[in-house]
Short mmCIF file of C-alpha atoms in Angstrom, two decimals:
data_model
loop_
_atom_site.label_atom_id
_atom_site.label_comp_id
_atom_site.label_asym_id
_atom_site.label_seq_id
_atom_site.Cartn_x
_atom_site.Cartn_y
_atom_site.Cartn_z
CA MET A 1 110.06 -21.19 -125.32
CA ASP A 2 113.25 -23.43 -124.57
CA ARG A 3 116.29 -21.55 -123.91
CA ILE A 4 120.07 -22.43 -123.26
CA PRO A 5 121.00 -20.79 -120.01
CA ILE A 6 123.88 -18.27 -120.00
CA LEU A 7 125.63 -18.14 -116.67
CA ARG A 8 127.70 -15.16 -115.82
CA MET A 9 131.23 -15.68 -114.10
CA GLY A 10 133.10 -12.70 -113.31
CA HIS A 11 133.94 -11.14 -116.71
CA PHE A 12 132.93 -14.11 -118.70
CA LEU A 13 129.82 -15.70 -119.87
CA LEU A 14 129.44 -19.52 -119.75
CA VAL A 15 127.34 -21.65 -121.76
CA THR A 16 126.93 -25.29 -121.59
CA ILE A 17 124.92 -26.93 -124.52
CA GLN A 18 123.42 -30.08 -122.95
CA VAL A 19 120.88 -30.84 -125.61
CA ASP A 20 120.74 -31.43 -129.29
CA LEU A 21 120.11 -28.03 -130.55
CA TYR A 22 117.27 -27.65 -132.93
CA ASP A 23 117.34 -24.51 -135.33
CA ARG A 24 115.21 -22.26 -133.35
CA LEU A 25 117.00 -22.83 -130.12
CA ALA A 26 120.26 -22.25 -131.64
CA LEU A 27 119.06 -18.98 -133.19
CA ASN A 28 117.64 -18.09 -129.80
CA LEU A 29 121.10 -18.72 -128.04
CA GLU A 30 122.82 -16.53 -130.69
CA ALA A 31 120.54 -13.56 -129.98
CA ASP A 32 120.58 -14.05 -126.27
CA LEU A 33 124.28 -14.22 -125.94
CA VAL A 34 124.80 -10.97 -128.00
CA GLN A 35 122.23 -9.33 -125.60
CA MET A 36 123.96 -10.69 -122.50
CA VAL A 37 127.50 -9.49 -123.78
CA SER A 38 125.93 -5.99 -124.08
CA LYS A 39 124.23 -5.96 -120.92
CA THR A 40 126.95 -7.44 -118.79
CA SER A 41 129.93 -5.98 -120.76
CA ALA A 42 131.37 -9.43 -120.67
CA GLN A 43 134.86 -9.68 -122.12
CA GLY A 44 134.81 -13.37 -122.93
CA VAL A 45 132.16 -16.09 -123.90
CA LEU A 46 132.97 -19.69 -123.32
CA ILE A 47 130.71 -22.15 -125.13
CA ASP A 48 130.96 -25.91 -123.89
CA ILE A 49 129.79 -28.25 -126.52
CA SER A 50 131.31 -31.36 -125.15
CA ALA A 51 127.83 -32.91 -124.76
CA VAL A 52 127.00 -31.97 -128.55
CA SER A 53 127.43 -35.10 -130.67
CA ILE A 54 126.30 -33.62 -134.00
CA VAL A 55 127.65 -30.15 -135.33
CA ASP A 56 126.32 -29.74 -138.91
CA SER A 57 126.93 -26.69 -141.13
CA PHE A 58 123.93 -24.88 -139.69
CA MET A 59 125.32 -25.26 -136.04
CA GLY A 60 128.73 -24.39 -137.28
CA ARG A 61 127.47 -21.32 -138.84
CA ILE A 62 125.76 -20.28 -135.74
CA ILE A 63 129.11 -21.01 -133.70
CA GLY A 64 130.98 -18.82 -136.23
CA ASN A 65 128.28 -16.22 -136.29
CA ILE A 66 128.32 -15.99 -132.37
CA ALA A 67 132.10 -15.55 -132.43
CA SER A 68 131.98 -12.85 -135.17
CA MET A 69 129.17 -11.00 -133.41
CA CYS A 70 130.83 -11.25 -129.82
CA LYS A 71 134.17 -9.96 -131.45
CA ILE A 72 132.64 -6.95 -132.83
CA MET A 73 131.09 -6.39 -129.19
CA ASP A 74 134.44 -6.45 -127.96
CA ALA A 75 134.25 -9.99 -126.27
CA HIS A 76 136.43 -13.18 -127.27
CA THR A 77 134.75 -16.45 -127.76
CA VAL A 78 136.33 -19.87 -127.00
CA VAL A 79 134.57 -23.11 -127.86
CA VAL A 80 135.53 -26.05 -125.69
CA GLY A 81 135.24 -29.85 -125.36
CA MET A 82 134.56 -30.71 -128.88
CA GLN A 83 134.18 -34.44 -129.40
CA PRO A 84 136.87 -36.16 -131.71
CA ALA A 85 134.15 -37.63 -134.00
CA VAL A 86 132.62 -34.28 -134.37
CA ALA A 87 135.97 -32.56 -135.21
CA ILE A 88 136.62 -35.20 -137.90
CA THR A 89 133.07 -34.63 -139.36
CA LEU A 90 133.60 -30.93 -139.51
CA ILE A 91 136.72 -31.02 -141.39
CA GLU A 92 135.49 -33.64 -143.96
CA LEU A 93 132.16 -31.65 -144.21
CA GLY A 94 134.68 -28.57 -145.25
CA LEU A 95 133.75 -26.51 -142.20
CA PRO A 96 137.09 -25.63 -140.42
CA LEU A 97 135.47 -23.21 -138.03
CA LYS A 98 138.10 -20.27 -139.02
CA GLY A 99 138.29 -17.56 -136.59
CA VAL A 100 136.81 -19.50 -133.66
CA TYR A 101 139.14 -20.05 -130.62
CA THR A 102 138.90 -23.50 -129.40
CA ALA A 103 140.17 -25.39 -126.30
CA LEU A 104 140.18 -28.89 -125.13
CA ASP A 105 138.37 -28.48 -121.91
CA VAL A 106 136.59 -25.73 -119.74
CA GLN A 107 139.93 -25.17 -117.67
CA LYS A 108 142.02 -24.63 -120.78
CA GLY A 109 139.32 -22.53 -122.33
CA MET A 110 139.18 -20.15 -119.30
CA ASN A 111 143.06 -19.82 -119.16
CA LEU A 112 142.72 -18.80 -122.79
CA LEU A 113 140.25 -16.32 -122.24
CA THR A 114 142.06 -14.96 -119.23
CA SER A 115 145.12 -14.74 -121.23
CA MET A 116 143.51 -12.87 -124.16
CA ILE A 117 142.05 -10.32 -121.89
CA GLY A 118 145.24 -9.94 -120.03
CA SER A 119 147.19 -9.27 -123.00
CA GLN A 120 144.55 -6.68 -124.17
CA GLY A 121 145.49 -4.28 -121.49
CA GLU A 122 149.30 -4.52 -122.03
CA ASP A 123 151.25 -3.31 -124.73
CA GLU A 124 151.45 -5.64 -127.43
CA ASP A 125 155.05 -6.35 -127.06
CA GLU A 126 154.67 -10.04 -127.74
CA GLU A 127 153.50 -11.04 -131.08
CA GLU A 128 152.31 -14.61 -130.16
CA ASP A 129 151.05 -15.54 -126.56
CA ASP A 130 151.76 -18.95 -125.20
CA PHE A 131 148.15 -19.71 -124.42
CA ASP A 132 149.02 -23.28 -123.08
CA SER A 133 151.28 -22.38 -120.10
CA MET B 1 109.23 -40.73 -141.81
CA GLN B 2 107.67 -37.52 -142.59
CA VAL B 3 109.61 -34.22 -142.11
CA GLU B 4 107.72 -30.88 -142.25
CA LYS B 5 109.47 -28.58 -139.63
CA ASP B 6 112.50 -27.69 -137.82
CA GLN B 7 111.61 -29.62 -134.75
CA ASP B 8 111.48 -32.83 -136.73
CA VAL B 9 115.24 -32.65 -137.40
CA VAL B 10 116.42 -33.78 -133.94
CA PRO B 11 113.87 -36.87 -133.82
CA PHE B 12 115.05 -37.88 -137.27
CA ARG B 13 118.64 -37.73 -136.39
CA ASN B 14 117.68 -39.79 -133.28
CA ARG B 15 116.06 -42.38 -135.63
CA VAL B 16 119.22 -42.55 -137.93
CA LYS B 17 121.40 -43.00 -134.84
CA GLU B 18 119.25 -45.90 -133.63
CA PHE B 19 119.81 -47.78 -137.09
CA ALA B 20 123.30 -46.92 -137.02
CA VAL B 21 123.74 -48.28 -133.49
CA LYS B 22 121.89 -51.46 -134.44
CA ILE B 23 124.38 -52.54 -137.06
CA LYS B 24 127.29 -51.48 -134.73
CA MET B 25 128.46 -48.70 -136.79
CA GLY B 26 131.57 -46.99 -135.16
CA LEU B 27 131.19 -43.60 -133.45
CA VAL B 28 133.10 -41.62 -136.16
CA ASN B 29 131.11 -43.09 -138.90
CA GLN B 30 127.87 -42.66 -137.03
CA THR B 31 128.63 -39.06 -136.51
CA LYS B 32 129.51 -38.71 -140.18
CA LEU B 33 126.19 -40.31 -141.24
CA ILE B 34 124.15 -38.18 -138.92
CA THR B 35 125.86 -35.03 -139.88
CA ALA B 36 125.20 -35.89 -143.54
CA ALA B 37 121.52 -36.79 -142.86
CA SER B 38 121.15 -33.67 -141.01
CA GLU B 39 122.44 -31.45 -143.71
CA LEU B 40 120.10 -33.28 -146.33
CA VAL B 41 117.26 -32.89 -144.14
CA ARG B 42 117.84 -29.19 -143.81
CA ASN B 43 118.02 -28.80 -147.48
CA MET B 44 114.73 -30.49 -147.63
CA LEU B 45 113.06 -28.42 -145.32
CA LYS B 46 114.48 -25.23 -146.70
CA TYR B 47 113.92 -25.68 -150.35
CA ALA B 48 111.20 -28.09 -150.57
CA ASN B 49 109.12 -27.45 -147.26
CA GLY B 50 109.83 -31.01 -146.27
CA GLY B 51 109.33 -34.42 -147.50
CA GLU B 52 109.65 -37.92 -146.95
CA ILE B 53 112.59 -40.00 -145.68
CA GLU B 54 112.95 -43.88 -145.67
CA ILE B 55 115.59 -45.29 -143.22
CA GLU B 56 116.72 -48.95 -144.00
CA ILE B 57 119.41 -51.33 -143.26
CA ILE B 58 121.11 -52.86 -146.22
CA SER B 59 123.73 -55.58 -146.29
CA ARG B 60 126.59 -56.31 -148.93
CA GLY B 61 128.36 -59.46 -148.32
CA ARG B 62 129.38 -59.21 -144.62
CA ASP B 63 128.96 -55.67 -144.43
CA ASN B 64 125.97 -53.79 -143.16
CA GLY B 65 125.09 -50.22 -143.94
CA VAL B 66 122.24 -47.62 -143.43
CA LYS B 67 120.59 -46.43 -146.55
CA LEU B 68 118.65 -43.14 -146.21
CA THR B 69 116.04 -41.96 -149.17
CA PHE B 70 115.18 -38.34 -149.07
CA LYS B 71 112.23 -37.56 -151.48
CA ASP B 72 110.73 -34.00 -151.73
CA LYS B 73 108.28 -32.51 -154.10
CA GLY B 74 110.17 -29.39 -154.14
CA PRO B 75 111.25 -27.14 -157.12
CA GLY B 76 113.97 -29.44 -158.07
CA ILE B 77 117.53 -28.43 -158.75
CA LEU B 78 118.39 -26.66 -162.03
CA ASP B 79 121.96 -27.66 -162.38
CA ILE B 80 123.03 -30.39 -160.13
CA LYS B 81 126.75 -30.29 -161.12
CA LEU B 82 126.81 -26.56 -159.68
CA ALA B 83 124.65 -27.57 -156.65
CA MET B 84 127.39 -30.11 -155.82
CA GLN B 85 130.17 -27.60 -155.75
CA ASP B 86 131.55 -26.26 -152.60
CA GLY B 87 130.39 -22.80 -151.80
CA TYR B 88 127.59 -22.61 -154.19
CA SER B 89 124.19 -21.88 -152.73
CA THR B 90 120.93 -20.34 -153.90
CA GLY B 91 119.97 -19.69 -150.25
CA LYS B 92 121.75 -17.66 -147.90
CA SER B 93 123.95 -20.70 -146.39
CA LEU B 94 127.42 -21.69 -146.79
CA GLY B 95 126.84 -23.99 -149.76
CA LEU B 96 128.26 -27.03 -147.90
CA GLY B 97 125.25 -29.11 -147.61
CA LEU B 98 125.17 -31.21 -150.66
CA PRO B 99 129.03 -31.51 -151.32
CA GLY B 100 129.68 -31.83 -147.65
CA ALA B 101 127.15 -34.65 -147.25
CA LYS B 102 128.70 -36.42 -150.04
CA ARG B 103 132.07 -36.57 -148.61
CA LEU B 104 130.65 -37.86 -145.38
CA VAL B 105 128.74 -40.93 -146.73
CA SER B 106 130.04 -44.04 -148.73
CA GLU B 107 127.53 -43.63 -151.54
CA PHE B 108 125.70 -40.77 -152.84
CA ASP B 109 123.05 -40.47 -155.63
CA ILE B 110 120.90 -37.46 -156.48
CA LYS B 111 117.94 -37.24 -159.00
CA SER B 112 116.04 -34.10 -159.46
CA ILE B 113 113.41 -33.15 -162.06
CA LEU B 114 112.54 -29.46 -162.25
CA GLY B 115 109.36 -28.67 -161.01
CA GLN B 116 108.64 -32.20 -159.50
CA GLY B 117 111.20 -32.61 -156.79
CA THR B 118 114.45 -34.14 -155.90
CA THR B 119 115.22 -37.58 -154.57
CA ILE B 120 118.68 -38.13 -152.90
CA THR B 121 119.89 -41.66 -151.77
CA VAL B 122 123.15 -42.13 -149.54
CA ILE B 123 124.38 -45.16 -147.99
CA LYS B 124 126.96 -45.32 -145.27
CA TRP B 125 128.56 -48.70 -144.45
CA ALA B 126 129.40 -49.78 -141.14
CA ASN B 127 133.16 -50.10 -141.98
CA GLY B 128 133.44 -47.64 -144.74
#
């Protein structure tokens, strides 16, 4: 059966979605990712959707699910590389992807993840972290 | 085009895209149309076990558009007004499919007869 590969990079898991996801594939990814987070005790998950041209409510729900599941597994999720047309469509569809962290590209996403994990260890003396710096 | 299972969704979306590209629809409108089509075909699979979809190119004056007709022989929709509301779903989904799809296209028409099925027609103009 087809699967989306999940790469491990230090404390993070990296997923690049290069094909149009059909439902089965998306559900597999959801299950695989949560398994991998548990197996590797990863602290962050980076999902690159720069090659995805269509995100409908089902895919949006999967992304939301992945973020929520990883969260209760103590891992942060960042979605990167969303195409402008996809963003426009998602908002008009009525799916603002609440609770999902996003970044413009993989590099920025990595920085975001690193800073989120970094700020976890310290005392929460700052309310807002400046993720872009 | 006949749609019966999950795996038919992606080829169907690709067909819609071909038509949209043929009439030189912009990328944003293409994405909106394909997303709307994806929502509707998903509904069809989920509630009616699939059905038939017609894809055609239509024109109105100088404007071209893609018209999609989704026909299923499912259970039909009891209360269309309710089904068109955001967040209403009889299944376990977000309830965005129908109202969301309507927002994404230029024209949207739904007819449903209980026990006989549902027909949804949408039109997206290349410049609209």
